[in-house]
Short mmCIF file of C-alpha atoms and ligand atoms in Angstrom, two decimals:
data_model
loop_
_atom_site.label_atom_id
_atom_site.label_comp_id
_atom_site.label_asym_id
_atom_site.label_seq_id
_atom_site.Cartn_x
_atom_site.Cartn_y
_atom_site.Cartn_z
CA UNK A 27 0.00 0.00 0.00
CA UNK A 28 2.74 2.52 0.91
CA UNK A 29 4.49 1.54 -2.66
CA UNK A 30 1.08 2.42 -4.30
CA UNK A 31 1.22 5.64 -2.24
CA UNK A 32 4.72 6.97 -3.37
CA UNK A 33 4.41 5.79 -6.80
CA UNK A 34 0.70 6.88 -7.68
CA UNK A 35 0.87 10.15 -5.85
CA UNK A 36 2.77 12.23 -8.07
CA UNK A 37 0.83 10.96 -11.05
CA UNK A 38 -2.10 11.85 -9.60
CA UNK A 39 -0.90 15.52 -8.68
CA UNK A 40 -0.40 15.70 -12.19
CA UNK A 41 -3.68 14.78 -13.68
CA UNK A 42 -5.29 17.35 -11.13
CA UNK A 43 -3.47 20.11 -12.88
CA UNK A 44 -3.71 18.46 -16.26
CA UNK A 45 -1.63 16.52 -17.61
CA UNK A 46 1.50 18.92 -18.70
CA UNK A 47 0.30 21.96 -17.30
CA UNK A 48 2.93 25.28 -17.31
CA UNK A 49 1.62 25.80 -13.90
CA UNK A 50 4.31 22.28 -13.11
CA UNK A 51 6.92 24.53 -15.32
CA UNK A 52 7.03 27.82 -13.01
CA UNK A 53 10.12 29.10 -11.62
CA UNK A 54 9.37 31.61 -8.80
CA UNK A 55 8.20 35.63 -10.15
CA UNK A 56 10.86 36.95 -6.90
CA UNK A 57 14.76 35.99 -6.67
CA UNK A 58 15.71 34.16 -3.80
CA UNK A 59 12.14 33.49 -2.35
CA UNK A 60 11.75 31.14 0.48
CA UNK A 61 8.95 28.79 1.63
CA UNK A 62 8.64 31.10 4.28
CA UNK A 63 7.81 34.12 2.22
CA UNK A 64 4.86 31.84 0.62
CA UNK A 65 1.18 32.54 2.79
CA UNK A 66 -1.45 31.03 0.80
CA UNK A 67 -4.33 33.88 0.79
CA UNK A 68 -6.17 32.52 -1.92
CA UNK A 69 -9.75 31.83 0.01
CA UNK A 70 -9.11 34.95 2.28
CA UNK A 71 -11.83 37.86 1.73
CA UNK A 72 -10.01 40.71 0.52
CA UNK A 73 -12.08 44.29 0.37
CA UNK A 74 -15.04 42.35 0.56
CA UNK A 75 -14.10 39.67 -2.45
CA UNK A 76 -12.83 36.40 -2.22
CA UNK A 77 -8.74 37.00 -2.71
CA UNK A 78 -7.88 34.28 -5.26
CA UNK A 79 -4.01 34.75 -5.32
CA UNK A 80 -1.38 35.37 -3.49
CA UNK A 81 0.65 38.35 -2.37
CA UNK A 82 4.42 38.47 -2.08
CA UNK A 83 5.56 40.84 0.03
CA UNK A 84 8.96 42.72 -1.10
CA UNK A 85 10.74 46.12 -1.31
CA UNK A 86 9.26 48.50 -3.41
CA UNK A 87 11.35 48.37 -7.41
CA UNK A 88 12.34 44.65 -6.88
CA UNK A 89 12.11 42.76 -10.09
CA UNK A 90 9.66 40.45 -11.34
CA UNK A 91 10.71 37.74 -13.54
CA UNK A 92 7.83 35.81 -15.83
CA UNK A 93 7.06 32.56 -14.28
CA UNK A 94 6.62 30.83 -17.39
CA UNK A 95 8.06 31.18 -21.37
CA UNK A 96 4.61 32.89 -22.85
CA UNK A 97 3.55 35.92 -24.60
CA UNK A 98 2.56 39.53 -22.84
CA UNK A 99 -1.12 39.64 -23.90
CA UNK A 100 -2.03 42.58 -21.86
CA UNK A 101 -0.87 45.30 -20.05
CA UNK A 102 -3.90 46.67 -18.30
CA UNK A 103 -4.00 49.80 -15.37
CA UNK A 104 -7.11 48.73 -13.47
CA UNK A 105 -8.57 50.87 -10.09
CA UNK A 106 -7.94 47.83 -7.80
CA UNK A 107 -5.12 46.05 -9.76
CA UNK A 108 -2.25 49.08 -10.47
CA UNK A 109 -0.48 48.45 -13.36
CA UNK A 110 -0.91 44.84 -13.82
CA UNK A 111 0.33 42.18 -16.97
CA UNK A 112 -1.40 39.19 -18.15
CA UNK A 113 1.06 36.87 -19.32
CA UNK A 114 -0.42 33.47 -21.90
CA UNK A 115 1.80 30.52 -21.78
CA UNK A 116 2.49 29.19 -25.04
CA UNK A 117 -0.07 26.79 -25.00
CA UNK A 118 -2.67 29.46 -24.34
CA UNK A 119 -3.94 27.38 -21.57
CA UNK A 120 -3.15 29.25 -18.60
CA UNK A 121 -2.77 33.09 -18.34
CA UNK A 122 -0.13 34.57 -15.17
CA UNK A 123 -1.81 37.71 -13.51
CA UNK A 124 1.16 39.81 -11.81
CA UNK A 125 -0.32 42.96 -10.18
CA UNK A 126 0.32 46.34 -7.70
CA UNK A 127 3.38 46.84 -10.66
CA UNK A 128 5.26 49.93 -9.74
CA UNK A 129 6.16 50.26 -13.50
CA UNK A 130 6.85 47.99 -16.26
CA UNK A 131 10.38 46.80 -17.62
CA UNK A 132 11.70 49.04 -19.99
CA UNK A 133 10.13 48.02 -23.58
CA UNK A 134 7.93 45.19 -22.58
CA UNK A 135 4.36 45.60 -24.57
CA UNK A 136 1.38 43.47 -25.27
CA UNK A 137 1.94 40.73 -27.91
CA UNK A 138 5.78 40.08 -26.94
CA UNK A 139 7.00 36.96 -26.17
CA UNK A 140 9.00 36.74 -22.98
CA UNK A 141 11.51 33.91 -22.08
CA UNK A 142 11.12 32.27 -18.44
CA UNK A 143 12.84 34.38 -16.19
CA UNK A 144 12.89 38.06 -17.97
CA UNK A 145 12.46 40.66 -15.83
CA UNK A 146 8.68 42.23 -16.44
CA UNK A 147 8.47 44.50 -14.42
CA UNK A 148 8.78 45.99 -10.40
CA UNK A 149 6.88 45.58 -6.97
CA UNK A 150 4.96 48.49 -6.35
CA UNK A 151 1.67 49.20 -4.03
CA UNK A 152 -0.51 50.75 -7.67
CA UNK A 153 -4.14 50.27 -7.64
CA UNK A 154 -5.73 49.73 -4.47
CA UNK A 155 -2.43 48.13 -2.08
CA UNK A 156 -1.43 50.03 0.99
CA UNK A 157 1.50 52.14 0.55
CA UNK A 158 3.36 51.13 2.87
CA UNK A 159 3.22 47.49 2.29
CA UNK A 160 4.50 47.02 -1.53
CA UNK A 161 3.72 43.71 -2.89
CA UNK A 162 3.18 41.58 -6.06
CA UNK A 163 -0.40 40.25 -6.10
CA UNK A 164 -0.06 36.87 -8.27
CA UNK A 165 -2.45 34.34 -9.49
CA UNK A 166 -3.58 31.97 -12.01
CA UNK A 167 -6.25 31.90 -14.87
CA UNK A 168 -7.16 29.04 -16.38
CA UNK A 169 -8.43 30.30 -20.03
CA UNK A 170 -11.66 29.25 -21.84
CA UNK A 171 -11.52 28.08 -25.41
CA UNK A 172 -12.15 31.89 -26.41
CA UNK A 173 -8.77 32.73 -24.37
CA UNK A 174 -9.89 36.01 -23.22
CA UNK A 175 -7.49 37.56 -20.73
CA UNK A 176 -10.30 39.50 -18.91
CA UNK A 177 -12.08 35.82 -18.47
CA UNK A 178 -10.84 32.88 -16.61
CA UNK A 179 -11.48 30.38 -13.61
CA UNK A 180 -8.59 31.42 -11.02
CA UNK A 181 -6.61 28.84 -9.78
CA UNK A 182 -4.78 28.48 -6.50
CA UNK A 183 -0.99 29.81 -7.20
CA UNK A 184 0.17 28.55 -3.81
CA UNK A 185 0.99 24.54 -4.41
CA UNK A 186 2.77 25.57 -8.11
CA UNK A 187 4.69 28.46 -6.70
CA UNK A 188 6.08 26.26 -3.40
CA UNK A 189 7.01 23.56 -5.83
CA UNK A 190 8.68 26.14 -7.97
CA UNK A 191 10.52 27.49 -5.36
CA UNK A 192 11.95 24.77 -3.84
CA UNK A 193 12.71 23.59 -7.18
CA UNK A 194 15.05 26.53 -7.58
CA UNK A 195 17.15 26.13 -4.26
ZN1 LIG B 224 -3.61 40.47 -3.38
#
């Protein structure tokens, strides 16, 4: 039984997230993050909404690299969101939602294709985050078959982004 257990398991983990999903691809959107720095917030009621991400708290202006290789499909400034990006994978299955921005990287616009790892832009506190507490609001979209980045089921970033991190210690 415990053989069944060790081998089935991560099989199993995988079909949840189906099959090879980029969200089992990520490499972590901070350098140097640790488990510790990972809360997952995603059922929490934020300003009166369920939260559906995660933030990651960090100094206002440090870099945020794209999880994923994918394409920029929008750069939108929204009242609660800041300057935020919407980033496709190249399958155009999932879409990565990195918000709060303090500014864009230099050149980065919609339609580009980014390479896992390029800096896209900076924690900032835009939109409707405190001040004082600059972070980068992340989360997960899984797209319809219409692959509209204003439309997608969010998916809990937490159990990709600890196995990304540990991955990259
Ligand atoms: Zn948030």
């Amino acid at each position: 039984m415990k053989f069944f257990f060790c081998i089935a398991l991560p099989f199993l983990v995988v079909l949840a997230v189906g099959g090879t999903s980029s969200i089992l691809d990520m490499t972590p959107p901070i350098s140097g993050l640790a488990l510790t720095d990972l809360r997952d917030t995603f059922e929490e009621i934020h300003n009166g909404h369920r939260h559906e991400a995660m933030d990651i708290i960090e100094p206002k202006g440090t870099p945020v690299h794209a999880v994923v290789p994918g394409t920029i499909r929008k750069l939108f400034l929204s009242k609660p969101g800041g300057n935020t990006i919407y980033e496709f994978d190249e399958k155009g299955e999932y879409c990565y939602y990195y918000a709060h921005l303090e500014r864009y990287a230099d050149g980065l616009h919609e339609g580009m294709s980014v390479q896992r790892g390029d800096v896209i832009g900076f924690v900032g506190s835009t939109g409707n985050a405190v001040a004082r507490t600059p972070h980068l609001h992340f989360t997960i979209f899984e797209l319809g078959p219409e692959r509209q980045w204003w439309k997608g089921k969010a998916v809990d970033p937490y159990p990709g982004l600890v196995a990304a991190v540990k991955r990259a210690r």
